[in-house]
PDB file of C-alpha atoms in Angstrom:
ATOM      1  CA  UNK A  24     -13.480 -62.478  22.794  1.00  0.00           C
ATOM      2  CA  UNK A  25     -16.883 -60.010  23.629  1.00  0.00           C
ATOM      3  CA  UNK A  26     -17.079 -57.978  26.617  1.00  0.00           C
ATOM      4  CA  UNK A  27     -21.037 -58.969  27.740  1.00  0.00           C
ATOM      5  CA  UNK A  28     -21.502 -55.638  28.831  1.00  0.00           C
ATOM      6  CA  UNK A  29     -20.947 -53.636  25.638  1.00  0.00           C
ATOM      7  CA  UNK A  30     -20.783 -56.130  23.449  1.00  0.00           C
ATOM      8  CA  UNK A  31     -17.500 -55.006  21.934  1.00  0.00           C
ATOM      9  CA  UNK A  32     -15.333 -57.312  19.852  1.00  0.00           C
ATOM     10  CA  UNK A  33     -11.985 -57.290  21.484  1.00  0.00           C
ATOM     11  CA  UNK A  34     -10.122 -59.627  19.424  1.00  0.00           C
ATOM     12  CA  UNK A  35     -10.188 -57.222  16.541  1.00  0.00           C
ATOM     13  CA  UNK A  36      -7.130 -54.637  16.539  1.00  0.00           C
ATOM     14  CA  UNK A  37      -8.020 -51.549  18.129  1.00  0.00           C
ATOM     15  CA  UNK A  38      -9.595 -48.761  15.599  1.00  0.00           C
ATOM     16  CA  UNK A  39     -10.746 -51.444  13.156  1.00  0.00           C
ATOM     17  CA  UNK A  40     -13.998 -52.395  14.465  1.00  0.00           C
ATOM     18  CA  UNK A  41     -16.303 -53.764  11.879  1.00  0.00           C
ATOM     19  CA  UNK A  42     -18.987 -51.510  10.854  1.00  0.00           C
ATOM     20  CA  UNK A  43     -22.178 -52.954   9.666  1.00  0.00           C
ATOM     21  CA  UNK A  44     -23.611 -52.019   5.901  1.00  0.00           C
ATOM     22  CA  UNK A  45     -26.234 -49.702   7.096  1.00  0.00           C
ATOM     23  CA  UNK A  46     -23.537 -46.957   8.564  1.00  0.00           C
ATOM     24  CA  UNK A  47     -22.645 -46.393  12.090  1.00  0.00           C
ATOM     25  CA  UNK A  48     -24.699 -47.690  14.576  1.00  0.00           C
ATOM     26  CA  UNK A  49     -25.840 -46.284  17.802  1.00  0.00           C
ATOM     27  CA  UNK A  50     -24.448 -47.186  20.568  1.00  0.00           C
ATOM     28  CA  UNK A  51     -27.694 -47.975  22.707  1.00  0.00           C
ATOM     29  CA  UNK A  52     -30.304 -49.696  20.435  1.00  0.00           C
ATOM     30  CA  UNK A  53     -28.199 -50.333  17.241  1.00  0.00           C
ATOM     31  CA  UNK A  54     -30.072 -48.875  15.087  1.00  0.00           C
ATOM     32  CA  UNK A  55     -28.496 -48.431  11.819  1.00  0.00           C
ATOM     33  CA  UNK A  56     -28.930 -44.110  11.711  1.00  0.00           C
ATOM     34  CA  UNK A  57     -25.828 -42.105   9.583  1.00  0.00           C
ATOM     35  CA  UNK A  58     -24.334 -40.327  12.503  1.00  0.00           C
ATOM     36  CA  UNK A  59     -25.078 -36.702  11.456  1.00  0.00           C
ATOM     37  CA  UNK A  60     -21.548 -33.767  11.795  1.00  0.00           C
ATOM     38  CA  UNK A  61     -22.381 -30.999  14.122  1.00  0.00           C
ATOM     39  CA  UNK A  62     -20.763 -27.921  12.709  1.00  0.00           C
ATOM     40  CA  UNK A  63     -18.327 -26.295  15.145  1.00  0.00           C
ATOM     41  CA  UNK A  64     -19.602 -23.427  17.219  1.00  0.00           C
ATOM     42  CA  UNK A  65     -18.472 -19.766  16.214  1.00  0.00           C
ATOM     43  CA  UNK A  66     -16.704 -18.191  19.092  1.00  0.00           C
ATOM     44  CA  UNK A  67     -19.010 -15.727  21.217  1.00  0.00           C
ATOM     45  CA  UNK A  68     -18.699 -11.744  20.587  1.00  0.00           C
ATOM     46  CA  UNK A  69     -17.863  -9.551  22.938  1.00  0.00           C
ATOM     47  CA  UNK A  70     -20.369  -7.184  24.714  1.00  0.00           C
ATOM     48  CA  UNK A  71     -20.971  -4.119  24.444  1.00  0.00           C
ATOM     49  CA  UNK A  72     -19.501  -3.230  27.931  1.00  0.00           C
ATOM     50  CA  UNK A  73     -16.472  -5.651  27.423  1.00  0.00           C
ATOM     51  CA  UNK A  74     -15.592  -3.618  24.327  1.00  0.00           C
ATOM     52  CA  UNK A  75     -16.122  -0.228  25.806  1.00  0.00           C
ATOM     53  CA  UNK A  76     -13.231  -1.265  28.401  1.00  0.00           C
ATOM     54  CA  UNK A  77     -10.593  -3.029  26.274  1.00  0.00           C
ATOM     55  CA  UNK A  78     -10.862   0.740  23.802  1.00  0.00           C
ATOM     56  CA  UNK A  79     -10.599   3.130  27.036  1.00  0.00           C
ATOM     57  CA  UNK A  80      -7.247   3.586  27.943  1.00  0.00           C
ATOM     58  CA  UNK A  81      -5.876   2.766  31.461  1.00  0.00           C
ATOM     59  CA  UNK A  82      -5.374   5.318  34.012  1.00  0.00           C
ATOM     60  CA  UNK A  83      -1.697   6.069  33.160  1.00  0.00           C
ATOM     61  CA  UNK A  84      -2.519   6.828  28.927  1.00  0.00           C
ATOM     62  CA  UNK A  85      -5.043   8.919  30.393  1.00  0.00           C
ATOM     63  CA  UNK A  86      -2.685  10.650  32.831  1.00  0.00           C
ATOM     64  CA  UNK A  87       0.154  11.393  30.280  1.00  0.00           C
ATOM     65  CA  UNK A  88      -1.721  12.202  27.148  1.00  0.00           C
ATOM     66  CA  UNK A  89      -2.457  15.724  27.469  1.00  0.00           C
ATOM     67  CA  UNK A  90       1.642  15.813  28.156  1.00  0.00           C
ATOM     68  CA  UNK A  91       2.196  14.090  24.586  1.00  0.00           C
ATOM     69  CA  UNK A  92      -0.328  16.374  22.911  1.00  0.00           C
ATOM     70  CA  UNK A  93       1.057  19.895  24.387  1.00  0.00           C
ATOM     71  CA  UNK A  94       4.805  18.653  23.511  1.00  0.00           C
ATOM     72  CA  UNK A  95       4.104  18.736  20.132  1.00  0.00           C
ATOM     73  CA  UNK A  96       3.265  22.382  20.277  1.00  0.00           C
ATOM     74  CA  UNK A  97       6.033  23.290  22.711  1.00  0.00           C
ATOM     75  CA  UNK A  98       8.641  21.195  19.975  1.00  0.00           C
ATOM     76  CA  UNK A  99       7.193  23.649  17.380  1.00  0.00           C
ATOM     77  CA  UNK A 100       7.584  26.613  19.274  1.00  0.00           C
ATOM     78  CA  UNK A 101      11.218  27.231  19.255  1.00  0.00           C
ATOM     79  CA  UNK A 102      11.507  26.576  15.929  1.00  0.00           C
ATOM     80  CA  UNK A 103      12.596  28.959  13.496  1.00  0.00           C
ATOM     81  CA  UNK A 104       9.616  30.527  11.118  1.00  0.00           C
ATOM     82  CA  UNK A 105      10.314  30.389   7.367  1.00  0.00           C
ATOM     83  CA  UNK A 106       8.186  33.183   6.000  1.00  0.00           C
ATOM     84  CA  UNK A 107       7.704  33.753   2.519  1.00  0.00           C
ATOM     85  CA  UNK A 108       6.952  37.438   1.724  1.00  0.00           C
ATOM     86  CA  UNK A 109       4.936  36.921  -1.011  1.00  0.00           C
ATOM     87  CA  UNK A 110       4.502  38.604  -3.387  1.00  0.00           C
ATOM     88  CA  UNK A 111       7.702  40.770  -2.889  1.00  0.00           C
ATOM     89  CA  UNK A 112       9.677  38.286  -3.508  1.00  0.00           C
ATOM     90  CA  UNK A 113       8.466  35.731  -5.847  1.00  0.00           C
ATOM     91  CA  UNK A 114       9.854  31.955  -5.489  1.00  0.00           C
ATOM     92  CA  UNK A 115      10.494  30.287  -9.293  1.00  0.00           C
ATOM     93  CA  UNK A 116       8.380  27.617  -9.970  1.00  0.00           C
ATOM     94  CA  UNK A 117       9.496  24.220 -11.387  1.00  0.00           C
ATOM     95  CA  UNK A 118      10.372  23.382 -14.919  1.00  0.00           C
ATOM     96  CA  UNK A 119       7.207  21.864 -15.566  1.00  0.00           C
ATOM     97  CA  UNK A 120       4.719  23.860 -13.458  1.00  0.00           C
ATOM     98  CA  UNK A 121       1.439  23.827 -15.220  1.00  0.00           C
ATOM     99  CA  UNK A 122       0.093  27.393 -15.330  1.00  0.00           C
ATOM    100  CA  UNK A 123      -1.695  29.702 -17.533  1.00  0.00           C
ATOM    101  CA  UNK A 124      -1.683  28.314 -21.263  1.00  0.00           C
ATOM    102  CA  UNK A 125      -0.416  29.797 -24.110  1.00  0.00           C
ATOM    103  CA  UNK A 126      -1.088  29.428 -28.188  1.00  0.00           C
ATOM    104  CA  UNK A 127       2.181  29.440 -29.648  1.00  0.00           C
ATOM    105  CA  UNK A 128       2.701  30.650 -33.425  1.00  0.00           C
ATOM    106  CA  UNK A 129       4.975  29.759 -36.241  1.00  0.00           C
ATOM    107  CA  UNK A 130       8.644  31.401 -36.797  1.00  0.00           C
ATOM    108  CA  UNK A 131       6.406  33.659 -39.361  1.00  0.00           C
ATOM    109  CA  UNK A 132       3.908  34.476 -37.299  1.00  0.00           C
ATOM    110  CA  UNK A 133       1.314  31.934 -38.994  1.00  0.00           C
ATOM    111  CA  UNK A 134      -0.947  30.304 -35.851  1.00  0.00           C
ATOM    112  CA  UNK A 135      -0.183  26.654 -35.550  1.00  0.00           C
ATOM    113  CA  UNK A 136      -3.774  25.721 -34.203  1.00  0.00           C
ATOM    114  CA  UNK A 137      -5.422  24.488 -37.185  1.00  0.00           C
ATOM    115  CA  UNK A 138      -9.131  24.449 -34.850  1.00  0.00           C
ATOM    116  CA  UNK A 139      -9.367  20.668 -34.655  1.00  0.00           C
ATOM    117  CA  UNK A 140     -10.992  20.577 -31.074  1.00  0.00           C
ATOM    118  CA  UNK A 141      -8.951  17.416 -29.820  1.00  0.00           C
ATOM    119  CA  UNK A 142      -8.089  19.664 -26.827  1.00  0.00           C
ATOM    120  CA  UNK A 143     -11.544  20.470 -26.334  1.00  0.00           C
ATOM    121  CA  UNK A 144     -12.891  17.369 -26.182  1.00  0.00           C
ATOM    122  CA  UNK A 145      -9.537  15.846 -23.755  1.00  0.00           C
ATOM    123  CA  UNK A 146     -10.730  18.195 -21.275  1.00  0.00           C
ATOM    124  CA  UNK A 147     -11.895  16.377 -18.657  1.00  0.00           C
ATOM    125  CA  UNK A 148     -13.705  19.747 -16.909  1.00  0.00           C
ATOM    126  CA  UNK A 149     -15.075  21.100 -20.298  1.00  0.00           C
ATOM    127  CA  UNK A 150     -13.388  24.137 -19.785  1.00  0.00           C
ATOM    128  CA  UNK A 151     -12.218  24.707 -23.486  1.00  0.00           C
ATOM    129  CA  UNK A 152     -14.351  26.115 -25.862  1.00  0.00           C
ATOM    130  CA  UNK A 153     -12.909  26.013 -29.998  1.00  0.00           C
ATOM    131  CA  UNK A 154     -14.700  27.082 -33.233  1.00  0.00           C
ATOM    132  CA  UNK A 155     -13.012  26.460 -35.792  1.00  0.00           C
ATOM    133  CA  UNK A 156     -12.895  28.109 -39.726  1.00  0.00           C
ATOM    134  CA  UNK A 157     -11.222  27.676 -42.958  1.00  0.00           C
ATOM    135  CA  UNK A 158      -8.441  29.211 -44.247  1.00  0.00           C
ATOM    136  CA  UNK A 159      -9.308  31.598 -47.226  1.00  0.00           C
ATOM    137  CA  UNK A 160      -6.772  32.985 -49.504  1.00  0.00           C
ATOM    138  CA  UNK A 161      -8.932  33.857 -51.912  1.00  0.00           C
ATOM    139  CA  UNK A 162      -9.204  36.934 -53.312  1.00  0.00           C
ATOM    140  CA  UNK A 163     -11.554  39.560 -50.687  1.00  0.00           C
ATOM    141  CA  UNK A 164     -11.064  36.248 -48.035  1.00  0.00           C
ATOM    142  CA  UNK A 165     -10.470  36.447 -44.588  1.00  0.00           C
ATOM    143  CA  UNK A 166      -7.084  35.460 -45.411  1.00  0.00           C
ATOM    144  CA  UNK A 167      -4.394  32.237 -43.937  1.00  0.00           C
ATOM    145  CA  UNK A 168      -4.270  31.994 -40.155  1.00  0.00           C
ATOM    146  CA  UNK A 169      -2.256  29.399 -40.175  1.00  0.00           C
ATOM    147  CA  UNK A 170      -0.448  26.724 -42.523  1.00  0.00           C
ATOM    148  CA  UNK A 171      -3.464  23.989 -42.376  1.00  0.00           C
ATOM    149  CA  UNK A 172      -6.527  24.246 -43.906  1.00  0.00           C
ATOM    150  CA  UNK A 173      -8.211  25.591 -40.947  1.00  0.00           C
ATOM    151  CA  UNK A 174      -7.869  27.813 -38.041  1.00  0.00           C
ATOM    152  CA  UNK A 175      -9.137  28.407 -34.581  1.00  0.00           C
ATOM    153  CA  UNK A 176     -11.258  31.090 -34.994  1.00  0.00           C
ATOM    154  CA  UNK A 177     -12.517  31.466 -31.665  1.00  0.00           C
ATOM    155  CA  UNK A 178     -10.697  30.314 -28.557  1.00  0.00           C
ATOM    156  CA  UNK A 179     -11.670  30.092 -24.881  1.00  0.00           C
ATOM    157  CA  UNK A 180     -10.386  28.719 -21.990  1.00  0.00           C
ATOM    158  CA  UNK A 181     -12.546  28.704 -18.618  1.00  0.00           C
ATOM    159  CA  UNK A 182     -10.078  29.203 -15.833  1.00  0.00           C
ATOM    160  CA  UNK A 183     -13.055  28.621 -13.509  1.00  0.00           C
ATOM    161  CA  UNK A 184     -13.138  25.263 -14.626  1.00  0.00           C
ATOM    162  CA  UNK A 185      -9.850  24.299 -15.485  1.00  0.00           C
ATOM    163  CA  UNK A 186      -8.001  21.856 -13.132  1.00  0.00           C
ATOM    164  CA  UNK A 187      -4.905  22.513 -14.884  1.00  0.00           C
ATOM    165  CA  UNK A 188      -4.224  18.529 -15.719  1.00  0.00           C
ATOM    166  CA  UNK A 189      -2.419  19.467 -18.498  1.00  0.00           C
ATOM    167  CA  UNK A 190      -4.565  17.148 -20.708  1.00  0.00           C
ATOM    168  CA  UNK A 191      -5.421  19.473 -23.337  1.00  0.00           C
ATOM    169  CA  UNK A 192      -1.909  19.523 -24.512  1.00  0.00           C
ATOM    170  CA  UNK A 193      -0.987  16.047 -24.636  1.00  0.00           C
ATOM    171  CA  UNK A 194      -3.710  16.027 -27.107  1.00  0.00           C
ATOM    172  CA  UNK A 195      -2.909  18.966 -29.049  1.00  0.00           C
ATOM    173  CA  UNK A 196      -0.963  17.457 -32.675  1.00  0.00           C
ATOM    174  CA  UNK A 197       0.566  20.755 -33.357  1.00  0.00           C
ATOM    175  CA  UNK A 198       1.886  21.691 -30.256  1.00  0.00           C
ATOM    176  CA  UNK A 199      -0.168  24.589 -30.565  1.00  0.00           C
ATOM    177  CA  UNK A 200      -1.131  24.665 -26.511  1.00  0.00           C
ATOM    178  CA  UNK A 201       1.435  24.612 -24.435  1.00  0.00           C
ATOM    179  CA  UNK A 202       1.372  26.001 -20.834  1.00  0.00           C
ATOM    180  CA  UNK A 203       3.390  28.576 -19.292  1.00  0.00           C
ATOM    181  CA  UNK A 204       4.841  29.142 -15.262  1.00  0.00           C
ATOM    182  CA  UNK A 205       1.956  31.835 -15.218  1.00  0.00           C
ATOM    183  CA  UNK A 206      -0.028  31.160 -12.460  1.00  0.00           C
ATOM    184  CA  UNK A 207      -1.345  34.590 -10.724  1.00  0.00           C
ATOM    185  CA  UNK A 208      -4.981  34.181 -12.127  1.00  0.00           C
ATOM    186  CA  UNK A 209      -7.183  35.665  -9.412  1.00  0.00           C
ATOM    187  CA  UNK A 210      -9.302  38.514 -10.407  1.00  0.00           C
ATOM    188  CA  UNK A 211     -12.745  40.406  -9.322  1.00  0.00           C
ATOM    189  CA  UNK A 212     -14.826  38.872 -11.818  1.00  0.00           C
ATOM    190  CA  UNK A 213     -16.211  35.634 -13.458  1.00  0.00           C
ATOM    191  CA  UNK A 214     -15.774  37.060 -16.925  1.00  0.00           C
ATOM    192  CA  UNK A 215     -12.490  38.039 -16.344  1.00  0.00           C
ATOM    193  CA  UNK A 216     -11.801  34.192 -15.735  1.00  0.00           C
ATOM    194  CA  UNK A 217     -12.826  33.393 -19.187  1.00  0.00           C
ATOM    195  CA  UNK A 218      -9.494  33.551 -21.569  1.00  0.00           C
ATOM    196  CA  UNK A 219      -9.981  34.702 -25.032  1.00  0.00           C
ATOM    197  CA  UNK A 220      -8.108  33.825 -27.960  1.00  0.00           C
ATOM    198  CA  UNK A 221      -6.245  37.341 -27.713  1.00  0.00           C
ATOM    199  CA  UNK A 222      -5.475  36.651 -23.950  1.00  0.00           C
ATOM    200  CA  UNK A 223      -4.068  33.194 -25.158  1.00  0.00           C
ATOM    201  CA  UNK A 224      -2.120  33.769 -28.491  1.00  0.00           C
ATOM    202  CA  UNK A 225       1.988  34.299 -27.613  1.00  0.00           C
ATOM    203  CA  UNK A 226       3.474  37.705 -28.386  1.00  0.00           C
ATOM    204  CA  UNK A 227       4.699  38.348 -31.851  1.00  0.00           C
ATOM    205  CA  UNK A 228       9.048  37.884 -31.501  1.00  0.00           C
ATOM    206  CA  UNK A 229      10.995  40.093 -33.957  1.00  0.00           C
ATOM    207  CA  UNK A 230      10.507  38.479 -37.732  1.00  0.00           C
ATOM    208  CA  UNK A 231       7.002  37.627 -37.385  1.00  0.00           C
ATOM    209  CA  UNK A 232       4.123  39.232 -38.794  1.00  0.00           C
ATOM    210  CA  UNK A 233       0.490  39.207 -37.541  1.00  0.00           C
ATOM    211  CA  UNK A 234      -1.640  37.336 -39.246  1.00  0.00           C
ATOM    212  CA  UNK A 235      -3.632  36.948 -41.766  1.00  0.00           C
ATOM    213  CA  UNK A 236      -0.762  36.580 -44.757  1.00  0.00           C
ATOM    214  CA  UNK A 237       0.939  33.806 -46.986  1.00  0.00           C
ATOM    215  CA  UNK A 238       2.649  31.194 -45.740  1.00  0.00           C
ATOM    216  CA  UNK A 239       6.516  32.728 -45.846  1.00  0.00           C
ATOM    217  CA  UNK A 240       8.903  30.178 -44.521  1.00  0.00           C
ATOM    218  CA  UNK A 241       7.421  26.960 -46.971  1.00  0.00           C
ATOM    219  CA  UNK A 242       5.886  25.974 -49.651  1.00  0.00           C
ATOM    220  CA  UNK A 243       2.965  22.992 -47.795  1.00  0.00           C
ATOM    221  CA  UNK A 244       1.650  23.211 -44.726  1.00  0.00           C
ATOM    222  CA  UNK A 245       3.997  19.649 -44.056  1.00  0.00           C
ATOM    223  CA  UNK A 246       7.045  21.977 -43.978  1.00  0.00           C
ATOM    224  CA  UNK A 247       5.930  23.737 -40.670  1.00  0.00           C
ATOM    225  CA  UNK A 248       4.571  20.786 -38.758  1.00  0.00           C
ATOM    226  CA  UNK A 249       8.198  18.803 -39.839  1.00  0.00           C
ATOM    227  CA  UNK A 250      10.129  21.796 -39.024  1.00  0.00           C
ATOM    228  CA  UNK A 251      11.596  21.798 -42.333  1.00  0.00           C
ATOM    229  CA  UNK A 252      11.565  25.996 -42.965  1.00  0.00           C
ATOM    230  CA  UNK A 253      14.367  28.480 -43.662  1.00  0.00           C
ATOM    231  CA  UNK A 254      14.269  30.468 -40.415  1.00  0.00           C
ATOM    232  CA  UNK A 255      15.214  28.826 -37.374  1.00  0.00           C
ATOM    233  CA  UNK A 256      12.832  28.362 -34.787  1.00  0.00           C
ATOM    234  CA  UNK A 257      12.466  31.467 -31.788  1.00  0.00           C
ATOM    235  CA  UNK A 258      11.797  29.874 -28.355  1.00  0.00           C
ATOM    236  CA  UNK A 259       8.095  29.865 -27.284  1.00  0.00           C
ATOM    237  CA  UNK A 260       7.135  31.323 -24.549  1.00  0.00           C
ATOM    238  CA  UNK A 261       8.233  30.894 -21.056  1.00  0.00           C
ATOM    239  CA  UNK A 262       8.084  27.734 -19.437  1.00  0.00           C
ATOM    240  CA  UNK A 263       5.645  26.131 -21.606  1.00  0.00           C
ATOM    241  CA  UNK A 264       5.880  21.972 -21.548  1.00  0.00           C
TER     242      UNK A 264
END
């Protein structure tokens, strides 16, 4: 059964009308054409002026705003003040505060840098600056620094550079740089900033003797860095990590 009009096959079921082998055809002069898929249409953006009034805020933001901003100062104002009357009184510093480093020696007084530049090169500022030499026990040498084969010679540290990441002594093998709680550094000068290797070498504790002189407490240089020596160990110096 064909309606005359359209031409439509009614006795097939509806939604299973037979389509010819050339595609879809158009409705109106059955021409045999793909029908082609019109891509949805983005939504439209907002003016200018439409976006300027959803961001303003309505009249009663703008009437209690100022309120909100001056009661935060007002909440402030009756609290109490903690002052800290620095530096007459001097607040301890954590456990592992990273301040002014430190060269540590041996229970002898030997230096345990043996001038192998790892912490030089781990800084990430290139703030420390190591030359190293070798040990001479010869006789008329220069004498042993320290229980290696070499020594840091010379010894810098740039505190105008220095981040104090603490870098330099997770790289160190001999635990030679360590850093102290230290940390009043400011001075009047740029060269004062610049740490030697006598502003950096720890104190010599009773039983140790300056260097340059034999190695006392071992007979290699494996019985320092094991820890295997007669004398015990002195702490180093304060705070260091």
């Amino acid at each position: 059964m064909t309606d005359d009009s359209t031409g439509r096959d009614f006795s097939q079921p509806q939604g299973e009308q037979p389509r010819s082998e050339g595609g879809p055809s158009n409705a109106e002069g059955g021409s045999q054409t793909p029908a082609r898929r019109v891509p949805p249409r983005a939504p439209a953006k907002p003016s200018a002026a439409e976006r300027r009034a959803d961001e303003e805020p309505g009249f009663v933001q703008s009437l209690f705003a100022p309120v909100a901003g001056f009661g935060v100062t007002f909440g402030t104002m009756f609290r109490k003040v903690l002052t800290e009357e620095y530096p007459e009184e001097k607040r301890p510093t954590e456990a592992r505060f990273h301040g002014r480093h430190q060269l540590n020696r041996h229970p002898d007084g030997l230096e345990k840098c043996v001038g192998c530049e790892l912490c030089a090169w781990a800084c990430p500022a290139d703030a420390i600056l190591v030359e190293g030499a070798a040990n001479d026990d010869s006789e008329g040498g220069s004498g042993r620094f320290s229980p290696g084969e070499r020594y840091g010679r010379v010894y810098q540290i740039n505190y105008l550079r220095c981040i104090f990441c603490g870098l330099c002594i997770e790289a160190c093998p001999t635990r030679a740089l360590t850093m102290t709680n230290e940390y009043e550094l400011a001075d009047r000068s740029r060269e004062s900033l610049i740490y030697e290797k006598k502003d950096l070498l720890a104190p010599l504790l009773p039983g140790m003797e300056e260097p340059p002189h034999e190695m006392q407490l071992g007979s290699t240089d494996k019985d320092y860095y094991r820890g295997m020596v007669g004398a015990a160990v002195p702490a180093e110096g304060g705070g260091d990590k």
